Tab-separated table of N, CA and C in Angstrom:
chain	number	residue	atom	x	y	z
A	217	UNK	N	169.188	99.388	174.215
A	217	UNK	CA	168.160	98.697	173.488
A	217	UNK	C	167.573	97.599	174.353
A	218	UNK	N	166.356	96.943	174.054
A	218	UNK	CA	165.678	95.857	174.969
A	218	UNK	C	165.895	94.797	174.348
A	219	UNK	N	166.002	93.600	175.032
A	219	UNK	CA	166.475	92.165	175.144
A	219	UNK	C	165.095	91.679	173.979
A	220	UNK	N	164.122	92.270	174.215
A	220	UNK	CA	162.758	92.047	174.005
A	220	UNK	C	162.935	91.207	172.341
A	221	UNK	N	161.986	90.019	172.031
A	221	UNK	CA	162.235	89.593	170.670
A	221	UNK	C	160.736	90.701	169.934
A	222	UNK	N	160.578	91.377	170.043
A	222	UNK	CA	159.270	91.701	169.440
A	222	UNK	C	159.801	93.573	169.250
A	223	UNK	N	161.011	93.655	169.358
A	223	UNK	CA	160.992	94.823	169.408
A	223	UNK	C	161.624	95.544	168.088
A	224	UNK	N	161.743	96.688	167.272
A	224	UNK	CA	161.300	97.210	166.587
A	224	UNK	C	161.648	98.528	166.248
A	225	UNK	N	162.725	98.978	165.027
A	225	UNK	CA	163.332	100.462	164.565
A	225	UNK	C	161.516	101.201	165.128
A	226	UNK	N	161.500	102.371	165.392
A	226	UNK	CA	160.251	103.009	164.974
A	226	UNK	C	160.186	104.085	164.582
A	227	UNK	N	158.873	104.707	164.566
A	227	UNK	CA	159.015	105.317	162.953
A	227	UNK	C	158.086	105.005	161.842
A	228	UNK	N	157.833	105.755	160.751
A	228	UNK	CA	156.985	105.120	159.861
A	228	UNK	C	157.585	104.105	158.733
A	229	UNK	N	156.882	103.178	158.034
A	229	UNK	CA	157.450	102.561	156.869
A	229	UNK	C	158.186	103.096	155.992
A	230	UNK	N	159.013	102.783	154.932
A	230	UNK	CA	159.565	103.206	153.728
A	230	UNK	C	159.942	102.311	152.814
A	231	UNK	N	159.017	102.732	152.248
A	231	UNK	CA	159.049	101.806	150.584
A	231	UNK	C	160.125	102.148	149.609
A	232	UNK	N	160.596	101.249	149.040
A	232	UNK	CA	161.574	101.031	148.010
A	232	UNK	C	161.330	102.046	146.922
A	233	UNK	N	162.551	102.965	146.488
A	233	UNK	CA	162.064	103.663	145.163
A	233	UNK	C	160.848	104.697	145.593
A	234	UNK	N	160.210	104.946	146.865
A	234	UNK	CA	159.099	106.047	146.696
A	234	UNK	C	160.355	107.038	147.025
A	235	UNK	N	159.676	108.458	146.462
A	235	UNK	CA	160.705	109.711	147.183
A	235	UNK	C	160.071	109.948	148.397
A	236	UNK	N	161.404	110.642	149.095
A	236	UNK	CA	161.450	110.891	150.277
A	236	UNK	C	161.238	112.643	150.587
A	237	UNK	N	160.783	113.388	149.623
A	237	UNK	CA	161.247	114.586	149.443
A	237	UNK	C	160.057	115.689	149.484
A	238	UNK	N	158.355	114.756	149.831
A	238	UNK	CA	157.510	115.370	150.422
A	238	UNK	C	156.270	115.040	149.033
A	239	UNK	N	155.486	115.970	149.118
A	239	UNK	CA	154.298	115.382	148.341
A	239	UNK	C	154.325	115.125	146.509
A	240	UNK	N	154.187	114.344	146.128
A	240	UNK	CA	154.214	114.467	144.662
A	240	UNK	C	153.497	115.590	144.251
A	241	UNK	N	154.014	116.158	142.805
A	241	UNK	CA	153.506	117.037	142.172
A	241	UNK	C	152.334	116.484	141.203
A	242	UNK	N	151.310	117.267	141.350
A	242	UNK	CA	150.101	117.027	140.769
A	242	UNK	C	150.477	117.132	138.834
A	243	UNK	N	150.176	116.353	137.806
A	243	UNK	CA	150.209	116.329	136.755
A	243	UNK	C	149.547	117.621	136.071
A	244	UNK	N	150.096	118.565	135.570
A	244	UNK	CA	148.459	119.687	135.045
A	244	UNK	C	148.190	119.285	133.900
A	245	UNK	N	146.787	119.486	134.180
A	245	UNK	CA	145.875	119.033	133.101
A	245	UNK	C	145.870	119.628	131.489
A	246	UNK	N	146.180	118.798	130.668
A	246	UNK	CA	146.051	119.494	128.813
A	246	UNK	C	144.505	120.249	128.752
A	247	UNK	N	144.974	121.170	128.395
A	247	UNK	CA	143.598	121.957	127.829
A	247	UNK	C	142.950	121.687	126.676
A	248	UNK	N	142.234	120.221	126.634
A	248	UNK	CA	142.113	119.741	125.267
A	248	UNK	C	140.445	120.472	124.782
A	249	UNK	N	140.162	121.405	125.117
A	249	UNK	CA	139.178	121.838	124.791
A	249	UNK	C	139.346	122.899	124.018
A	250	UNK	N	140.540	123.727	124.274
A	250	UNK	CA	140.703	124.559	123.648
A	250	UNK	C	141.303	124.367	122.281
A	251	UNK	N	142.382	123.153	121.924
A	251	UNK	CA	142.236	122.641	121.378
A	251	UNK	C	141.482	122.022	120.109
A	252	UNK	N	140.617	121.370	120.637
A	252	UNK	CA	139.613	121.239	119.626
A	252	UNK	C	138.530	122.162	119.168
A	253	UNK	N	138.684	123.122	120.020
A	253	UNK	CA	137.629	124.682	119.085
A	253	UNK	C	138.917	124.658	118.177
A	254	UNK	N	139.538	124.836	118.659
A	254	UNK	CA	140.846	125.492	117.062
A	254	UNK	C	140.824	124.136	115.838
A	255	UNK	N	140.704	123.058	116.138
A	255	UNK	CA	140.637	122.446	115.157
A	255	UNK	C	139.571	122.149	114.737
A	256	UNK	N	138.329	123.117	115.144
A	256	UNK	CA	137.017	122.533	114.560
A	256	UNK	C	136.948	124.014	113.750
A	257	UNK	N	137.733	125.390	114.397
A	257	UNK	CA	137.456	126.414	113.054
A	257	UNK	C	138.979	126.267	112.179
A	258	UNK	N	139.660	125.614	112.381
A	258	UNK	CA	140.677	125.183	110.683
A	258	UNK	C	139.962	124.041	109.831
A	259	UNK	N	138.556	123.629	110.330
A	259	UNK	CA	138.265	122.671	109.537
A	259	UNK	C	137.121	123.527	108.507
A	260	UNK	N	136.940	122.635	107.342
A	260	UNK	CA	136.119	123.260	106.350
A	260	UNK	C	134.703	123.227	106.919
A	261	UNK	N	134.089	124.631	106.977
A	261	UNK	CA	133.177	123.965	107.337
A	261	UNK	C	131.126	124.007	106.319
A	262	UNK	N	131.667	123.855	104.956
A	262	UNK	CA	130.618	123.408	103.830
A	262	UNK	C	131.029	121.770	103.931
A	263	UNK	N	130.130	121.154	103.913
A	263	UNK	CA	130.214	120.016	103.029
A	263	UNK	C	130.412	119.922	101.551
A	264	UNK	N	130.194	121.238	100.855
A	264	UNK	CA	130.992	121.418	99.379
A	264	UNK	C	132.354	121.444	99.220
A	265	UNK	N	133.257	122.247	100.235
A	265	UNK	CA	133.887	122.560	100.504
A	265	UNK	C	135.078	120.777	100.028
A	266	UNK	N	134.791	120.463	101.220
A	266	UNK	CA	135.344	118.515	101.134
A	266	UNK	C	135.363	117.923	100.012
A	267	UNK	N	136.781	117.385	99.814
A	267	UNK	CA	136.476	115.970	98.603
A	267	UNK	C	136.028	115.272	98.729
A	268	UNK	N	135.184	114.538	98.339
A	268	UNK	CA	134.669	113.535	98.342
A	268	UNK	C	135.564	111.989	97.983
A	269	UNK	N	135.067	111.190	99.125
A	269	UNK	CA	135.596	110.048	98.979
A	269	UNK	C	135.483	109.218	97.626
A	270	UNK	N	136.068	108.212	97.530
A	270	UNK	CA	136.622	107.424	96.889
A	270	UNK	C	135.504	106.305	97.336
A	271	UNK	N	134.869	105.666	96.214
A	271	UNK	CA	134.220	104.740	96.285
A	271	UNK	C	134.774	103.344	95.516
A	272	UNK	N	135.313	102.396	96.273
A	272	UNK	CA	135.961	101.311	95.411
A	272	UNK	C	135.405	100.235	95.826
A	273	UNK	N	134.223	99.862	96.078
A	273	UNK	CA	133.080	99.053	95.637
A	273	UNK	C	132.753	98.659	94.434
A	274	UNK	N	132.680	97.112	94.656
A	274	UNK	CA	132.046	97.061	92.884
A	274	UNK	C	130.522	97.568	93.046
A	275	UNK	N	130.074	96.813	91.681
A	275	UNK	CA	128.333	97.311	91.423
A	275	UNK	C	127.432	96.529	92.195
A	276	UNK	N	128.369	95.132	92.362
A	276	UNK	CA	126.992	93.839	92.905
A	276	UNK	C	127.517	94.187	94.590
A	277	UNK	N	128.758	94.970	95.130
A	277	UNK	CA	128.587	95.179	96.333
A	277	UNK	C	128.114	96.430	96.606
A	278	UNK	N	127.446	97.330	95.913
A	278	UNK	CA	126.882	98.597	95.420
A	278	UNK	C	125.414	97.999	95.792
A	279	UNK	N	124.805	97.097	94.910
A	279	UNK	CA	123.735	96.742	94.741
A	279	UNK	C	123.168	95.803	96.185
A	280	UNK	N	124.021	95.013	96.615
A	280	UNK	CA	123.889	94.403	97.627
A	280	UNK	C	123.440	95.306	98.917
A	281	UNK	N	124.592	96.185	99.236
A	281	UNK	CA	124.201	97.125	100.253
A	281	UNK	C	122.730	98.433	99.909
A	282	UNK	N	122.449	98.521	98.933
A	282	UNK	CA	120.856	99.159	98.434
A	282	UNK	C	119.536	98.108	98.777
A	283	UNK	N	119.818	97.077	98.893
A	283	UNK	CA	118.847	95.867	98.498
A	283	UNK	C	118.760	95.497	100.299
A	284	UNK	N	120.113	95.523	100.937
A	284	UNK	CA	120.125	95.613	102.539
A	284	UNK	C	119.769	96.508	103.373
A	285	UNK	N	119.338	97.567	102.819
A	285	UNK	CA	119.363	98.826	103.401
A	285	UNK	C	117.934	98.758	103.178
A	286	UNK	N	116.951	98.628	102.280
A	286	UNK	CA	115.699	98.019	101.956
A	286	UNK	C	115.234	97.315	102.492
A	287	UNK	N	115.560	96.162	102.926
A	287	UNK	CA	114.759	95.136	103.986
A	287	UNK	C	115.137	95.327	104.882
A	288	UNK	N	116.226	96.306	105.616
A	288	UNK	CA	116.379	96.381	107.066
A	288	UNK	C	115.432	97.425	107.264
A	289	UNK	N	114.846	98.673	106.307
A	289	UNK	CA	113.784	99.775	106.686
A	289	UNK	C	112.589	98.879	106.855
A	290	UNK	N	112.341	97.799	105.598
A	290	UNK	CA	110.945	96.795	105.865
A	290	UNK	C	110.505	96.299	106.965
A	291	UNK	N	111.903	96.152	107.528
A	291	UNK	CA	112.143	95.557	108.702
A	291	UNK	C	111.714	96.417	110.245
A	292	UNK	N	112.074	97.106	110.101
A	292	UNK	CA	111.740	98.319	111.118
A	292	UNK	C	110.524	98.883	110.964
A	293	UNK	N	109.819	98.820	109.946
A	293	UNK	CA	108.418	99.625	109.591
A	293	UNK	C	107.524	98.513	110.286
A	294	UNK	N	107.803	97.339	110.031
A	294	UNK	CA	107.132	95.566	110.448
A	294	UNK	C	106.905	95.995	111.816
A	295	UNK	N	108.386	95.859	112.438
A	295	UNK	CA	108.902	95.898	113.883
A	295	UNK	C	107.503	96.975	114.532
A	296	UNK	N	107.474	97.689	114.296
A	296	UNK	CA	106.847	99.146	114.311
A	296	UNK	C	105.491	99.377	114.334
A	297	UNK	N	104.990	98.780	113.500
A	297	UNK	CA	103.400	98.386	113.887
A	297	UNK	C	103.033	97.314	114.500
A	298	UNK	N	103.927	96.344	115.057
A	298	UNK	CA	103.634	95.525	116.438
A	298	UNK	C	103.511	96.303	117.503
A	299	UNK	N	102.617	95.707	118.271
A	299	UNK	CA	102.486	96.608	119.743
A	299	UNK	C	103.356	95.274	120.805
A	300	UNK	N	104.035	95.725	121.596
A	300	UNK	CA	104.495	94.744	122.423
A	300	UNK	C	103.894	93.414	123.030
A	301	UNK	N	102.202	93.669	123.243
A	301	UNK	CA	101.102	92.319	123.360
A	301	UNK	C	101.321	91.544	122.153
A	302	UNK	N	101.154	92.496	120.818
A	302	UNK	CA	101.475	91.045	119.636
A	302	UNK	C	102.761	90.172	119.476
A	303	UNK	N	103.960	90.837	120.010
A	303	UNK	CA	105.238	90.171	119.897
A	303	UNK	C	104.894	88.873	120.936
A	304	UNK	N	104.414	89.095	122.066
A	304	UNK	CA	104.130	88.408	122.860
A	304	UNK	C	103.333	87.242	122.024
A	305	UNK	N	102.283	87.265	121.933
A	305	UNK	CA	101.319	86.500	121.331
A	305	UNK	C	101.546	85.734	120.620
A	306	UNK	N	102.514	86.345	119.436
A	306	UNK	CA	103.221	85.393	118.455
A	306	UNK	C	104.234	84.903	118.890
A	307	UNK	N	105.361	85.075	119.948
A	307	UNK	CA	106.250	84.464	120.754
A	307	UNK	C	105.635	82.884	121.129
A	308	UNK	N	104.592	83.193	121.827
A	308	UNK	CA	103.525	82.081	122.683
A	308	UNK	C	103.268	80.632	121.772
A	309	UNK	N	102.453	81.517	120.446
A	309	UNK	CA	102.256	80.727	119.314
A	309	UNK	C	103.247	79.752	119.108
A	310	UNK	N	104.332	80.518	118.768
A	310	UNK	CA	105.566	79.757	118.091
A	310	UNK	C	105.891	78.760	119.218
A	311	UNK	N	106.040	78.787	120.835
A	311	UNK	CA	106.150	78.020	122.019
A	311	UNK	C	105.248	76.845	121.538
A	312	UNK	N	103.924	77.578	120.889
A	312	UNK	CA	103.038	76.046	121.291
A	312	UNK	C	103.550	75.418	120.372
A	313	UNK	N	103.647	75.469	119.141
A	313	UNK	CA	104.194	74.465	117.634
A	313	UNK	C	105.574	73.899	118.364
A	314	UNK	N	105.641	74.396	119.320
A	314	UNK	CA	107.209	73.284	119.492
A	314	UNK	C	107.018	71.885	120.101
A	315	UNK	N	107.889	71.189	120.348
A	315	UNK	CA	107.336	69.652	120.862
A	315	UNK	C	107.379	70.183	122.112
A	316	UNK	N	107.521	69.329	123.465
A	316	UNK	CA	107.601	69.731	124.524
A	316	UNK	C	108.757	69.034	124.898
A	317	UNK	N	109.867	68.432	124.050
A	317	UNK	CA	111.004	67.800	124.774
A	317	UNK	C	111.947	69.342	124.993
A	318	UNK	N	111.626	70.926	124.539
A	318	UNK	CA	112.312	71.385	124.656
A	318	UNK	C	111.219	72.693	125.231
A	319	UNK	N	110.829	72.476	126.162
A	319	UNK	CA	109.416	73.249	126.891
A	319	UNK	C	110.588	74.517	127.921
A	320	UNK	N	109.352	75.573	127.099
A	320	UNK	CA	110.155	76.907	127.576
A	320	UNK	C	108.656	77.535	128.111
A	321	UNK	N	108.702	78.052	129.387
A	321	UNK	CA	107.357	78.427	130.022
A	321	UNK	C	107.068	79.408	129.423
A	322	UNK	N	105.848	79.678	129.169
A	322	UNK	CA	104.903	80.767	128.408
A	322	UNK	C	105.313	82.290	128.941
A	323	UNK	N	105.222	83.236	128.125
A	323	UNK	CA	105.570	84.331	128.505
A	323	UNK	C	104.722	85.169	129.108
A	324	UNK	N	104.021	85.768	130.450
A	324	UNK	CA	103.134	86.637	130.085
A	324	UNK	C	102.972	87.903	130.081
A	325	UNK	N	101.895	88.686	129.612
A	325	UNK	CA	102.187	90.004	129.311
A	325	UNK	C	101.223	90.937	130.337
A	326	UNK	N	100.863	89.996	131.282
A	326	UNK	CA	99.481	90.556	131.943
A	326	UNK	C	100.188	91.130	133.354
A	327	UNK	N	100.917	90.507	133.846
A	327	UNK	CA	101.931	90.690	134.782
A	327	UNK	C	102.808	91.951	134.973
């Protein structure tokens, strides 16, 4: 062996706990496709067929979600006949009614 301080088993590394016994075996893959065809023909497939859920809502949370479902379509029909220049426009508007201690630069749409 050499006197040498820099000198050195050689050879490659070996890590703690890896095997020594050549390449790992590849995991095989679940055939989850096949799978789910089989559980999509054991399923019913009428919507008559199905029970129907269980509704345990009261009336005013019955009524609430009808009355929400209503102004969120109002809402979208509104949305909907804006053209993107008017959102703008009225964005701008609302900028100018503000004071200017909280000044947000104008948006533009020309750009």
């Amino acid at each position: 062996m050499s006197d040498s301080p820099y000198h050195s088993a050689g050879g490659a590394l070996k890590l703690k706990g890896a095997s020594t016994f050549g390449k790992k075996k590849k995991k095989k893959k679940k055939n989850s496709a096949k799978a789910y065809l089989e559980q999509i023909k054991k399923e019913p497939k009428d919507v008559k067929d199905m029970e129907p859920l269980a509704d345990n809502r009261t009336p005013a949370q019955k009524a609430f979600d009808r009355v929400s479902e209503k102004r969120r379509e109002e809402k979208i029909l509104e949305k909907a006949q804006k053209k993107h220049k008017d959102h703008v426009e009225e964005f701008n508007r609302k900028l100018d009614q503000l004071s200017e201690h909280f000044d947000i630069p104008k948006v533009s749409w020309t750009k």
